[in-house]
Coordinates of C-alpha atoms in Angstrom, one line a residue:
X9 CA -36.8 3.8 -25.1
X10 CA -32.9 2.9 -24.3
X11 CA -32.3 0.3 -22.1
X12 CA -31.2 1.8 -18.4
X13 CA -29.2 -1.6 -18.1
X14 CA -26.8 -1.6 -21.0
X15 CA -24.7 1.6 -19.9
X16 CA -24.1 -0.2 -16.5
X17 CA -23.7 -3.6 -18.5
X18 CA -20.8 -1.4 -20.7
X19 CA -19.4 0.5 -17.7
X20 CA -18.9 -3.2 -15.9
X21 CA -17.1 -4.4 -18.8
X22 CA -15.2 -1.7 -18.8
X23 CA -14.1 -1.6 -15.0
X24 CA -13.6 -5.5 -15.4
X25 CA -10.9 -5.1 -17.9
X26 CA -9.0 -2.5 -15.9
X27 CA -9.2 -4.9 -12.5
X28 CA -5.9 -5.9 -10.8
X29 CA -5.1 -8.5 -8.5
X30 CA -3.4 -8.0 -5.1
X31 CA -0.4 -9.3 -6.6
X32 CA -0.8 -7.0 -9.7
X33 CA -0.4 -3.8 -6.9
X34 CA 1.9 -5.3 -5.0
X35 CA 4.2 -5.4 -7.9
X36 CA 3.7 -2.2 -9.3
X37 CA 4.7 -0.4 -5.7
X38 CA 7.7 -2.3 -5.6
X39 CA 10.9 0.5 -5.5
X40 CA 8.1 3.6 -5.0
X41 CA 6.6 5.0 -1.4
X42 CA 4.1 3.1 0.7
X43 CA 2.2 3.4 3.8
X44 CA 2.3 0.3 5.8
X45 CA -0.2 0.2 8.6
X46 CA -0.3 -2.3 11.6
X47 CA -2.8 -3.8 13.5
X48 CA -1.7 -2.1 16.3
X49 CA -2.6 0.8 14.4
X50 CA 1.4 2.1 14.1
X51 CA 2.1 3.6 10.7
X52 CA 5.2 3.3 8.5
X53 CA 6.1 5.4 5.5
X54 CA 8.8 4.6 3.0
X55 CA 10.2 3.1 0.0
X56 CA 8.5 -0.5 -0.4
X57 CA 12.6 -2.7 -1.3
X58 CA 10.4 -6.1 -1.3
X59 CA 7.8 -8.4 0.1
X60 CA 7.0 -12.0 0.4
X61 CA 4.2 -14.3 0.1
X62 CA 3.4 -13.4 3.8
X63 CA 3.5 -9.9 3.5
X64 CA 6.9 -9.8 5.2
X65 CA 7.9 -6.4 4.1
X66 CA 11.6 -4.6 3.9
X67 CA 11.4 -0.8 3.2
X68 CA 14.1 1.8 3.5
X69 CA 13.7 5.2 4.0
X70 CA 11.6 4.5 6.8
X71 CA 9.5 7.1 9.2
X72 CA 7.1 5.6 12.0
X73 CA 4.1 7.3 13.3
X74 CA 2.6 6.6 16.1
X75 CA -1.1 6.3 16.9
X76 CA -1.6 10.3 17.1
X77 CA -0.4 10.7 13.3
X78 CA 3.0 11.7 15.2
X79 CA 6.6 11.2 13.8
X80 CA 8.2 8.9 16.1
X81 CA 11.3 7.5 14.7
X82 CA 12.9 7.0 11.5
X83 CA 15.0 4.0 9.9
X84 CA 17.2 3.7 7.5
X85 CA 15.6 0.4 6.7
X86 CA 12.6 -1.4 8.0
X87 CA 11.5 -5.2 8.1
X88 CA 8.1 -5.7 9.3
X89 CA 6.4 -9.3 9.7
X90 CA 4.0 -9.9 8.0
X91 CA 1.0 -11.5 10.0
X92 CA 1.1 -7.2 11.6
X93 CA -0.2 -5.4 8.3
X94 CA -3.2 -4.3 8.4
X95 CA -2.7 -2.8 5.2
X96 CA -0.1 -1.3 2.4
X97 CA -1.0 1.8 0.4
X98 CA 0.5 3.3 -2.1
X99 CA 1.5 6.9 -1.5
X100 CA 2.4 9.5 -4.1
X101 CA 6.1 10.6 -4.1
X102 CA 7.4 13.3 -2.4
X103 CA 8.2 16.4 -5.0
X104 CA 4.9 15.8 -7.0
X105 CA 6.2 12.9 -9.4

């Protein structure tokens, strides 16, 4: 009988050698689109330029969505403070690239 652990034991190796850090992410969006969301639940789409240790963000390229997925306004560039994000996400890039 094969033991029912040792493919989870493999696949958890496996995954463990493909983590990333925060950090790790966080450099790999640099220059490419985000989605920055707010606590206040506001949205923000466009080109992540840089970030700090606090999550202070500057993006250009900038559209805002309000809290009805709406297009509210859009900025040439963006800063946003840092102690706001909820979250960043990487998006994929406009044109299918």
């Amino acid at each position: 009988m094969s033991d029912p652990t040792a493919s989870t034991t493999d696949a958890n190796k496996e995954s463990a050698s493909k983590k990333r850090s925060p950090s790790d992410f966080l450099k790999s969006v640099l220059g490419r689109p985000v989605r920055v969301k707010l606590n206040s639940g506001v949205e923000y789409r466009g080109v992540l330029a840089c970030l700090d240790g606090y999550l202070n963000i500057a993006m250009e390229q900038t559209e805002e969505f309000g809290l009805d997925g709406q297009l509210k306004a859009k900025y040439g560039d963006c800063f946003i403070r840092g102690n706001n994000v909820l979250y960043i996400s990487a998006q994929k890039r406009k044109g299918g690239s």
